[in-house]
Short mmCIF file of C-alpha atoms in Angstrom, two decimals:
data_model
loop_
_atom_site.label_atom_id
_atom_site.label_comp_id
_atom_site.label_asym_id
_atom_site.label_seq_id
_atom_site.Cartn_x
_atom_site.Cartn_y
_atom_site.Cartn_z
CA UNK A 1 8.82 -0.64 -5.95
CA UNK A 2 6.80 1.26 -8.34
CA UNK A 3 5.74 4.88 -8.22
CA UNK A 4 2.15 5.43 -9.19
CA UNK A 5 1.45 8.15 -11.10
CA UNK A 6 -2.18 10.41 -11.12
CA UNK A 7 -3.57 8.42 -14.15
CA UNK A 8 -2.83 5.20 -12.32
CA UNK A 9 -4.76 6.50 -8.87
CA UNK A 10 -7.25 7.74 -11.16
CA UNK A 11 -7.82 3.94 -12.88
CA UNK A 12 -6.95 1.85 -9.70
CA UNK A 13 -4.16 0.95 -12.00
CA UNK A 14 -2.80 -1.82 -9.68
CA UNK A 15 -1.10 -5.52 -9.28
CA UNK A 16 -3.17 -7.00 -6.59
CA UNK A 17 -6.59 -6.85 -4.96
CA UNK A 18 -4.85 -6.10 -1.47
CA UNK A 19 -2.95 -2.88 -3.17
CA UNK A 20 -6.52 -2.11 -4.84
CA UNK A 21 -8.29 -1.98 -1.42
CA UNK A 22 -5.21 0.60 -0.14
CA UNK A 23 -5.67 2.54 -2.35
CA UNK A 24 -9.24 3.06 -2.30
CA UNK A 25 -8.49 3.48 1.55
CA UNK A 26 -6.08 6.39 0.50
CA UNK A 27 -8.58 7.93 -1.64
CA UNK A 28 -11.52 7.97 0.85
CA UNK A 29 -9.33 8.72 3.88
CA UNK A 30 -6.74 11.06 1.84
CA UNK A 31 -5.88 13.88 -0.56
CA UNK A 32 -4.29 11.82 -2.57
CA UNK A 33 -2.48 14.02 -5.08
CA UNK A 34 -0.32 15.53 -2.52
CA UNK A 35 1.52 12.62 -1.78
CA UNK A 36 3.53 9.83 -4.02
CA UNK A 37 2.11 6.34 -3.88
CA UNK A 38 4.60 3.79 -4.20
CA UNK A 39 3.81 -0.14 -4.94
CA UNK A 40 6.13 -1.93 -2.53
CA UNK A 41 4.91 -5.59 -2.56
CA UNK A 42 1.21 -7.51 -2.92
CA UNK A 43 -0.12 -6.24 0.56
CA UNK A 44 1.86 -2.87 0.53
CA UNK A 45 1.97 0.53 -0.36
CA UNK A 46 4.31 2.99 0.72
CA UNK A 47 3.25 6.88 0.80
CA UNK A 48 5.58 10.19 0.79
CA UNK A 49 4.44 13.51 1.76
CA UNK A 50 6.08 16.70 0.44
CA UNK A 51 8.47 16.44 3.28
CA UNK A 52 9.92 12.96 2.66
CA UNK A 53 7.91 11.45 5.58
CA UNK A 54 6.58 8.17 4.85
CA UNK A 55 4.28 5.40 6.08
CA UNK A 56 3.56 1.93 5.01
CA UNK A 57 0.13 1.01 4.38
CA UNK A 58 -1.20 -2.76 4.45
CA UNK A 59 -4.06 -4.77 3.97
CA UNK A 60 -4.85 -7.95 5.91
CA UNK A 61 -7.02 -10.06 3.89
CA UNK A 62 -8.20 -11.99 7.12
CA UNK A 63 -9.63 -9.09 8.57
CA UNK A 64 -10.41 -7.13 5.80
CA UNK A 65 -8.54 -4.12 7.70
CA UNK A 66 -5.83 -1.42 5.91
CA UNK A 67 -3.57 -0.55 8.79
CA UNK A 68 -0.34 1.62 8.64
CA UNK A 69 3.24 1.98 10.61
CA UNK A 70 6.53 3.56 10.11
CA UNK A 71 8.81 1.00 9.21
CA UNK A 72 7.44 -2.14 6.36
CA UNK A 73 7.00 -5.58 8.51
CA UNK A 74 9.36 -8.14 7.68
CA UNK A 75 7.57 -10.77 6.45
CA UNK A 76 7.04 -14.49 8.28
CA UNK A 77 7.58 -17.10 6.16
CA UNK A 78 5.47 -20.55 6.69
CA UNK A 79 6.59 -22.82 5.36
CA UNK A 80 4.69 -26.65 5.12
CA UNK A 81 6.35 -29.57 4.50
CA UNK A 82 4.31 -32.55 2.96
CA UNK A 83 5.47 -36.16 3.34
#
């Protein structure tokens, strides 16, 4: 996990293109600076408000939706095996 800092808002200074469409959710949607924006994985970020309450924010790349919950989703692996 990686804290982002203002600069790094400021230049969509990211790892992946889902973290890149969170955050611009969190801009447009949020006053950003108030909270601290934390890089969890490729489809996550995880954001803290001044009272160490947090939510998870994701991006589903077959919907094209950011949604958000309390606790990060444990991932599903699929797995295909090829004869």
């Amino acid at each position: 996990m990686r804290l982002l800092n203002k600069e790094d808002i400021l230049k969509d200074r990211v790892d992946t293109i889902s973290q890149y469409h969170i955050l611009d959710y969190l801009k447009k949607n949020l006053n950003i600076n108030e909270f601290k924006v934390y890089l969890v994985d490729r489809d996550n970020i995880k954001v803290i408000d001044k009272e160490d309450k947090h939510l998870y924010f994701n991006y589903d790349s077959s919907t094209k939706e950011v949604t958000y919950q309390d606790e990060l989703k444990q991932k599903e692996h699929d797995y295909e095996i090829g004869l």
